[in-house]
Amino acid sequence: MTGHYTIYGALGSPYSMKLRAVLRYRRLPHIWAHGGGALAATAGKVKAPVIPILEYPDGSFANDSTPLIYDLEARHADRGIVPPDPAQAFLAHLIEDFGDEWLTKAMFGYRWLREVDQVQMSRWLAFDQMKGGGIGKSQAAAEMFRQRQVGRMGIVGCTEANFPLIEASTRAVLAALEAHVTDRHCLFGSRPSLAEFGLYGQISQLGVDPTPEAMLRRDYPYVLRWLLHIDDMSGIDGEWDAPDAPPAPVVEALLGIIGALYFPFLIANATALAAGAETFRFTALGHDYTQGTFKYQAKCLADLRARFAALPADARAGLEPLLARTGCLAPLQAA
Ligand SMILES: N[C@@H](CCC(=O)N[C@@H](CS)C(=O)NCC(=O)O)C(=O)O
């Protein structure tokens, strides 16, 4: 194949599944390279060693799924995933950001808090990497990986004490999506936006790991099936909602969760960082949460505010009632 992209990723990596789903929907020719041997080809090619890594048709490499998505938008006009209406584009970005930065705690927590998930998933991830190699070696590698990941739980806030909030917020998202997908397919029309792909990346993993898979199958069965729809949308030819159409109820429901939880999280983190504190705490949905500060998430907050401020005045004004109702307006306007 010439003129193709290569995605270096993993089936157990939410951001890899997200990017692969984007390239599939966009009908951009690509190769899916996963596992240890494939990843070796990317050694030293990108600054931060995180997957997915995208190799462009010209042989250059880059990673970080959100900037990659915007770069692909700039390079390929057809089947874009950023709505042309700036207000919808902003909302889609906000929901994607929430998926990437908050829902990833659900992915990590459900995978690494309980033994049944730790054992199953570390074994499968080692299997995906080694593709054979003998059961002894495979399970030994799995055990090393499991120890490493479990050791990182505290750093990303996935502790037993924090899990009630992570679980409550995950269930709120899944309940909103379950009501939505039995009514309409996508969030901003009949074609997918970056919001679907951001949510899909993290939730795709909940659809595989034993404990959350059982929860989805029992309580959110249509979301579980919808994940497979988003995984390959190459056959979908849809339309964006009209800019003046009222947003789908799921958009308001997700913004309500973002206002109640995600902005308080981002603001508590940024405030603690500015004060030179090493940890921060906040309460949302009736649950306490505490974590070490993260510079990257302070950048996310600044970026969301800058995007909101840069909207055309009429788009910003049009969004204000919805953002105010959902608790998102004041956090976006604060300096
Ligand atoms: N912001 C990045 C995040 C990518 C990321 O965190 N990837 C994880 C796997 S899903 C990773 O490679 N972690 C490196 C490690 O575990 O050492 C993106 O959107 O692509």
Tab-separated table of C-alpha atoms and ligand atoms in Angstrom:
chain	number	residue	atom	x	y	z
A	1	MET	CA	0.000	0.000	0.000
A	2	THR	CA	1.410	3.431	-0.842
A	3	GLY	CA	0.345	6.767	0.598
A	4	HIS	CA	-0.908	5.182	3.782
A	5	TYR	CA	-0.726	5.991	7.458
A	6	THR	CA	0.465	3.480	10.068
A	7	ILE	CA	-1.038	3.503	13.565
A	8	TYR	CA	1.303	1.996	16.142
A	9	GLY	CA	-0.961	1.147	19.041
A	10	ALA	CA	-2.514	-1.533	21.189
A	11	LEU	CA	-5.946	-3.071	21.632
A	12	GLY	CA	-5.735	-2.267	25.353
A	13	SER	CA	-4.899	1.403	24.753
A	14	PRO	CA	-7.969	3.641	24.761
A	15	TYR	CA	-6.290	6.395	22.761
A	16	SER	CA	-5.160	3.880	20.145
A	17	MET	CA	-8.701	2.590	19.696
A	18	LYS	CA	-9.893	6.196	19.464
A	19	LEU	CA	-7.412	7.095	16.727
A	20	ARG	CA	-8.029	3.899	14.779
A	21	ALA	CA	-11.787	4.573	14.838
A	22	VAL	CA	-11.122	8.107	13.528
A	23	LEU	CA	-9.014	6.892	10.609
A	24	ARG	CA	-11.573	4.217	9.788
A	25	TYR	CA	-14.477	6.684	9.764
A	26	ARG	CA	-12.422	9.153	7.743
A	27	ARG	CA	-11.540	6.442	5.200
A	28	LEU	CA	-7.857	7.294	5.427
A	29	PRO	CA	-5.829	4.280	4.240
A	30	HIS	CA	-3.879	2.899	7.162
A	31	ILE	CA	-2.118	-0.075	8.656
A	32	TRP	CA	-2.836	-1.132	12.249
A	33	ALA	CA	0.509	-2.163	13.772
A	34	HIS	CA	0.215	-3.507	17.301
A	35	GLY	CA	2.367	-5.520	19.635
A	36	GLY	CA	5.972	-5.416	20.769
A	37	GLY	CA	7.616	-5.986	17.382
A	38	ALA	CA	5.586	-3.267	15.720
A	39	LEU	CA	6.235	-0.747	18.468
A	40	ALA	CA	9.999	-1.297	18.230
A	41	ALA	CA	9.862	0.524	14.867
A	42	THR	CA	8.888	3.735	16.659
A	43	ALA	CA	11.786	3.810	19.139
A	44	GLY	CA	13.131	7.358	19.443
A	45	LYS	CA	10.690	8.761	16.857
A	46	VAL	CA	8.540	10.833	19.257
A	47	LYS	CA	9.333	12.907	22.343
A	48	ALA	CA	6.823	11.429	24.825
A	49	PRO	CA	6.838	7.628	24.524
A	50	VAL	CA	3.057	7.135	24.568
A	51	ILE	CA	0.827	5.321	22.115
A	52	PRO	CA	-0.774	5.655	19.685
A	53	ILE	CA	2.012	6.879	17.427
A	54	LEU	CA	1.029	7.800	13.886
A	55	GLU	CA	3.414	7.416	10.961
A	56	TYR	CA	2.451	9.728	8.112
A	57	PRO	CA	2.621	8.723	4.456
A	58	ASP	CA	5.870	10.746	4.164
A	59	GLY	CA	7.533	8.655	6.891
A	60	SER	CA	7.338	11.242	9.688
A	61	PHE	CA	6.012	10.294	13.145
A	62	ALA	CA	3.834	12.110	15.698
A	63	ASN	CA	1.673	11.265	18.725
A	64	ASP	CA	-0.976	12.666	21.088
A	65	SER	CA	-4.409	11.873	19.695
A	66	THR	CA	-6.099	15.282	19.956
A	67	PRO	CA	-3.490	17.302	18.001
A	68	LEU	CA	-3.285	14.384	15.560
A	69	ILE	CA	-7.049	14.570	14.983
A	70	TYR	CA	-6.842	18.321	14.284
A	71	ASP	CA	-3.861	17.821	11.991
A	72	LEU	CA	-5.795	15.193	10.005
A	73	GLU	CA	-8.687	17.685	9.759
A	74	ALA	CA	-6.323	20.221	8.228
A	75	ARG	CA	-4.873	17.694	5.773
A	76	HIS	CA	-8.043	15.947	4.599
A	77	ALA	CA	-11.266	17.828	3.894
A	78	ASP	CA	-13.665	14.909	3.415
A	79	ARG	CA	-15.490	13.260	6.298
A	80	GLY	CA	-14.164	15.644	8.938
A	81	ILE	CA	-15.095	15.076	12.589
A	82	VAL	CA	-15.077	18.701	13.754
A	83	PRO	CA	-18.543	20.180	13.170
A	84	PRO	CA	-18.352	23.252	10.913
A	85	ASP	CA	-20.557	25.217	13.322
A	86	PRO	CA	-18.117	26.778	15.849
A	87	ALA	CA	-20.493	26.342	18.813
A	88	GLN	CA	-20.970	22.624	18.090
A	89	ALA	CA	-17.228	22.300	17.470
A	90	PHE	CA	-16.545	23.780	20.903
A	91	LEU	CA	-18.980	21.425	22.643
A	92	ALA	CA	-17.545	18.426	20.801
A	93	HIS	CA	-14.049	19.447	21.891
A	94	LEU	CA	-15.139	19.880	25.518
A	95	ILE	CA	-16.737	16.418	25.587
A	96	GLU	CA	-13.672	14.878	23.952
A	97	ASP	CA	-11.411	16.544	26.500
A	98	PHE	CA	-13.563	15.201	29.359
A	99	GLY	CA	-13.354	11.701	27.865
A	100	ASP	CA	-9.584	11.847	27.466
A	101	GLU	CA	-8.778	13.394	30.840
A	102	TRP	CA	-11.478	12.195	33.238
A	103	LEU	CA	-13.023	9.025	31.849
A	104	THR	CA	-9.533	7.603	31.521
A	105	LYS	CA	-9.635	7.285	35.320
A	106	ALA	CA	-12.561	4.886	34.906
A	107	MET	CA	-10.580	2.905	32.348
A	108	PHE	CA	-7.568	2.747	34.654
A	109	GLY	CA	-9.528	2.136	37.858
A	110	TYR	CA	-11.763	-0.637	36.556
A	111	ARG	CA	-8.699	-2.302	35.014
A	112	TRP	CA	-6.234	-2.125	37.890
A	113	LEU	CA	-8.174	-1.867	41.199
A	114	ARG	CA	-9.592	-5.375	41.455
A	115	GLU	CA	-7.647	-8.592	41.233
A	116	VAL	CA	-9.993	-10.259	38.734
A	117	ASP	CA	-9.455	-7.409	36.261
A	118	GLN	CA	-5.730	-7.022	36.973
A	119	VAL	CA	-5.031	-10.668	36.262
A	120	GLN	CA	-7.195	-11.029	33.167
A	121	MET	CA	-6.145	-7.777	31.566
A	122	SER	CA	-2.413	-7.981	32.299
A	123	ARG	CA	-2.447	-11.451	30.729
A	124	TRP	CA	-4.306	-10.315	27.654
A	125	LEU	CA	-2.125	-7.220	27.223
A	126	ALA	CA	1.016	-9.358	27.451
A	127	PHE	CA	-0.543	-11.785	24.959
A	128	ASP	CA	-1.240	-8.891	22.571
A	129	GLN	CA	2.362	-7.705	22.898
A	130	MET	CA	4.081	-11.096	22.516
A	131	LYS	CA	1.619	-12.926	20.271
A	132	GLY	CA	2.782	-16.276	21.553
A	133	GLY	CA	6.133	-16.856	23.196
A	134	GLY	CA	4.923	-19.571	25.550
A	135	ILE	CA	2.506	-19.336	28.435
A	136	GLY	CA	5.264	-19.170	31.090
A	137	LYS	CA	7.015	-16.158	29.552
A	138	SER	CA	3.724	-14.504	28.685
A	139	GLN	CA	2.359	-14.754	32.205
A	140	ALA	CA	5.670	-13.638	33.724
A	141	ALA	CA	5.592	-10.513	31.526
A	142	ALA	CA	1.952	-10.006	32.515
A	143	GLU	CA	2.853	-10.100	36.193
A	144	MET	CA	5.614	-7.496	35.764
A	145	PHE	CA	3.261	-5.212	33.852
A	146	ARG	CA	0.535	-5.687	36.434
A	147	GLN	CA	2.865	-4.666	39.275
A	148	ARG	CA	3.977	-1.591	37.344
A	149	GLN	CA	0.445	-0.444	36.559
A	150	VAL	CA	-0.896	-1.127	40.052
A	151	GLY	CA	2.033	0.929	41.389
A	152	ARG	CA	0.862	3.903	39.341
A	153	MET	CA	-2.734	3.937	40.585
A	154	GLY	CA	-2.157	6.630	43.214
A	155	ILE	CA	-0.426	8.970	40.770
A	156	VAL	CA	-3.461	9.131	38.477
A	157	GLY	CA	-5.969	9.288	41.336
A	158	CYS	CA	-7.310	5.742	40.929
A	159	THR	CA	-7.489	4.822	44.609
A	160	GLU	CA	-10.148	2.967	46.569
A	161	ALA	CA	-11.003	6.259	48.312
A	162	ASN	CA	-11.513	8.075	44.988
A	163	PHE	CA	-13.293	5.265	43.200
A	164	PRO	CA	-16.843	6.103	44.379
A	165	LEU	CA	-16.680	9.394	42.456
A	166	ILE	CA	-15.058	7.745	39.441
A	167	GLU	CA	-17.760	5.077	39.405
A	168	ALA	CA	-20.663	7.497	39.992
A	169	SER	CA	-19.501	9.739	37.151
A	170	THR	CA	-18.968	6.764	34.841
A	171	ARG	CA	-22.463	5.483	35.512
A	172	ALA	CA	-23.900	8.962	34.906
A	173	VAL	CA	-22.155	9.094	31.510
A	174	LEU	CA	-23.262	5.583	30.591
A	175	ALA	CA	-26.864	6.261	31.634
A	176	ALA	CA	-26.962	9.409	29.477
A	177	LEU	CA	-25.514	7.498	26.527
A	178	GLU	CA	-27.871	4.545	26.982
A	179	ALA	CA	-30.877	6.869	26.774
A	180	HIS	CA	-29.330	8.541	23.730
A	181	VAL	CA	-28.208	5.628	21.570
A	182	THR	CA	-31.586	3.937	21.693
A	183	ASP	CA	-32.963	7.162	20.203
A	184	ARG	CA	-30.215	8.611	17.944
A	185	HIS	CA	-26.854	7.357	16.716
A	186	CYS	CA	-24.512	10.333	17.058
A	187	LEU	CA	-24.212	13.417	19.274
A	188	PHE	CA	-24.263	16.294	16.775
A	189	GLY	CA	-26.218	14.795	13.900
A	190	SER	CA	-26.122	11.537	11.980
A	191	ARG	CA	-22.316	11.580	11.581
A	192	PRO	CA	-19.736	11.259	14.362
A	193	SER	CA	-17.713	14.111	15.870
A	194	LEU	CA	-14.556	14.044	17.926
A	195	ALA	CA	-16.804	13.782	21.017
A	196	GLU	CA	-17.929	10.257	20.089
A	197	PHE	CA	-14.352	9.185	19.436
A	198	GLY	CA	-13.083	10.616	22.740
A	199	LEU	CA	-15.825	8.847	24.699
A	200	TYR	CA	-15.420	5.685	22.648
A	201	GLY	CA	-11.677	5.386	23.344
A	202	GLN	CA	-12.084	5.063	27.100
A	203	ILE	CA	-15.419	3.249	27.132
A	204	SER	CA	-14.149	0.727	24.549
A	205	GLN	CA	-11.962	-0.648	27.316
A	206	LEU	CA	-14.839	-0.855	29.792
A	207	GLY	CA	-16.492	-3.062	27.193
A	208	VAL	CA	-13.644	-5.591	27.426
A	209	ASP	CA	-12.369	-5.679	31.026
A	210	PRO	CA	-14.301	-8.244	33.121
A	211	THR	CA	-15.927	-6.101	35.840
A	212	PRO	CA	-17.038	-3.123	33.733
A	213	GLU	CA	-17.973	-5.387	30.821
A	214	ALA	CA	-20.405	-7.187	33.135
A	215	MET	CA	-21.771	-3.829	34.320
A	216	LEU	CA	-22.298	-2.621	30.739
A	217	ARG	CA	-23.898	-5.879	29.645
A	218	ARG	CA	-26.272	-5.746	32.608
A	219	ASP	CA	-27.070	-2.050	32.926
A	220	TYR	CA	-26.110	-0.333	29.637
A	221	PRO	CA	-26.441	-3.039	26.972
A	222	TYR	CA	-27.046	-0.714	24.036
A	223	VAL	CA	-23.962	1.351	24.875
A	224	LEU	CA	-21.968	-1.865	24.904
A	225	ARG	CA	-23.174	-2.616	21.386
A	226	TRP	CA	-22.801	1.024	20.244
A	227	LEU	CA	-19.082	0.743	20.979
A	228	LEU	CA	-18.805	-1.642	18.059
A	229	HIS	CA	-20.648	0.842	15.865
A	230	ILE	CA	-18.178	3.628	16.653
A	231	ASP	CA	-15.217	1.298	16.214
A	232	ASP	CA	-15.846	1.248	12.477
A	233	MET	CA	-18.024	4.041	11.076
A	234	SER	CA	-16.534	3.784	7.567
A	235	GLY	CA	-19.967	2.979	6.164
A	236	ILE	CA	-21.715	5.966	7.734
A	237	ASP	CA	-22.656	8.904	5.524
A	238	GLY	CA	-24.453	11.385	7.702
A	239	GLU	CA	-25.230	15.047	8.220
A	240	TRP	CA	-24.485	17.560	10.944
A	241	ASP	CA	-27.390	18.978	12.929
A	242	ALA	CA	-28.387	22.484	11.844
A	243	PRO	CA	-26.525	25.099	13.929
A	244	ASP	CA	-29.809	26.395	15.334
A	245	ALA	CA	-31.154	22.924	16.231
A	246	PRO	CA	-31.453	22.375	19.985
A	247	PRO	CA	-28.595	20.129	21.185
A	248	ALA	CA	-29.474	16.473	21.742
A	249	PRO	CA	-30.443	15.799	25.393
A	250	VAL	CA	-27.279	13.703	25.804
A	251	VAL	CA	-25.153	16.773	25.107
A	252	GLU	CA	-26.876	18.685	27.919
A	253	ALA	CA	-26.582	15.654	30.214
A	254	LEU	CA	-22.844	15.318	29.521
A	255	LEU	CA	-22.334	19.059	30.041
A	256	GLY	CA	-24.147	18.710	33.376
A	257	ILE	CA	-21.605	16.080	34.451
A	258	ILE	CA	-18.746	18.222	33.152
A	259	GLY	CA	-20.054	21.242	35.086
A	260	ALA	CA	-20.601	19.298	38.295
A	261	LEU	CA	-17.396	17.321	38.200
A	262	TYR	CA	-14.859	17.990	35.461
A	263	PHE	CA	-14.514	21.751	35.892
A	264	PRO	CA	-14.291	21.454	39.708
A	265	PHE	CA	-11.537	18.862	39.135
A	266	LEU	CA	-9.628	21.031	36.638
A	267	ILE	CA	-9.993	24.145	38.791
A	268	ALA	CA	-8.946	22.444	42.044
A	269	ASN	CA	-5.863	21.111	40.251
A	270	ALA	CA	-4.945	24.461	38.669
A	271	THR	CA	-5.529	26.352	41.929
A	272	ALA	CA	-3.313	23.955	43.870
A	273	LEU	CA	-0.581	24.186	41.237
A	274	ALA	CA	-0.663	27.980	41.310
A	275	ALA	CA	-0.316	27.883	45.113
A	276	GLY	CA	2.629	25.482	44.859
A	277	ALA	CA	0.693	22.666	46.572
A	278	GLU	CA	1.466	19.072	45.680
A	279	THR	CA	-2.033	17.689	46.101
A	280	PHE	CA	-5.595	18.924	45.743
A	281	ARG	CA	-9.059	17.822	46.808
A	282	PHE	CA	-12.616	18.558	45.801
A	283	THR	CA	-16.110	17.116	46.264
A	284	ALA	CA	-18.545	16.317	43.474
A	285	LEU	CA	-21.706	14.192	43.136
A	286	GLY	CA	-21.535	13.726	46.895
A	287	HIS	CA	-18.077	12.118	46.883
A	288	ASP	CA	-14.643	13.382	47.938
A	289	TYR	CA	-11.669	13.129	45.639
A	290	THR	CA	-7.973	13.808	46.210
A	291	GLN	CA	-4.975	13.537	43.899
A	292	GLY	CA	-1.494	14.903	43.191
A	293	THR	CA	-1.383	17.944	40.909
A	294	PHE	CA	-0.835	17.564	37.149
A	295	LYS	CA	0.585	20.336	34.953
A	296	TYR	CA	-0.964	18.848	31.811
A	297	GLN	CA	-4.489	19.233	33.176
A	298	ALA	CA	-3.873	22.874	34.055
A	299	LYS	CA	-3.045	23.308	30.373
A	300	CYS	CA	-6.325	21.613	29.448
A	301	LEU	CA	-8.252	24.164	31.513
A	302	ALA	CA	-6.359	27.092	29.982
A	303	ASP	CA	-6.938	25.633	26.519
A	304	LEU	CA	-10.698	25.234	27.079
A	305	ARG	CA	-10.955	28.841	28.278
A	306	ALA	CA	-8.911	30.107	25.338
A	307	ARG	CA	-11.079	28.199	22.867
A	308	PHE	CA	-14.217	29.594	24.454
A	309	ALA	CA	-12.847	33.153	24.396
A	310	ALA	CA	-11.832	32.749	20.739
A	311	LEU	CA	-15.338	31.775	19.581
A	312	PRO	CA	-17.139	34.274	17.341
A	313	ALA	CA	-19.277	36.500	19.591
A	314	ASP	CA	-22.582	35.131	18.255
A	315	ALA	CA	-21.512	31.514	18.784
A	316	ARG	CA	-20.421	32.300	22.336
A	317	ALA	CA	-23.643	34.151	23.104
A	318	GLY	CA	-25.696	31.301	21.628
A	319	LEU	CA	-23.960	28.808	23.934
A	320	GLU	CA	-24.244	30.833	27.113
A	321	PRO	CA	-27.712	29.713	28.308
A	322	LEU	CA	-26.833	26.013	27.863
A	323	LEU	CA	-23.435	26.428	29.521
A	324	ALA	CA	-24.961	28.428	32.374
A	325	ARG	CA	-27.673	25.788	33.013
A	326	THR	CA	-25.068	23.040	33.176
A	327	GLY	CA	-22.579	24.842	35.418
A	328	CYS	CA	-19.978	25.205	32.660
A	329	LEU	CA	-20.192	28.928	31.956
A	330	ALA	CA	-18.534	30.469	35.024
A	331	PRO	CA	-15.555	28.054	34.900
A	332	LEU	CA	-15.022	28.894	31.215
A	333	GLN	CA	-15.181	32.623	31.812
A	334	ALA	CA	-12.865	32.745	34.825
A	335	ALA	CA	-9.419	34.109	34.047
B	1	LIG	N1	-2.660	12.340	25.369
B	1	LIG	C1	-2.243	11.092	24.738
B	1	LIG	C2	-2.290	9.974	25.759
B	1	LIG	C3	-1.721	8.685	25.264
B	1	LIG	C4	-1.472	7.699	26.391
B	1	LIG	O1	-1.579	8.027	27.575
B	1	LIG	N2	-1.137	6.460	26.024
B	1	LIG	C5	-0.885	5.409	27.003
B	1	LIG	C6	-1.559	4.132	26.598
B	1	LIG	S1	-3.292	4.350	26.365
B	1	LIG	C7	0.595	5.124	27.063
B	1	LIG	O2	1.225	4.936	26.041
B	1	LIG	N3	1.176	5.089	28.266
B	1	LIG	C8	2.596	4.856	28.389
B	1	LIG	C9	2.934	3.929	29.483
B	1	LIG	O3	2.061	3.226	29.974
B	1	LIG	O4	4.128	3.869	29.787
B	1	LIG	C10	-3.179	10.823	23.567
B	1	LIG	O5	-4.274	11.406	23.503
B	1	LIG	O6	-2.792	10.079	22.657
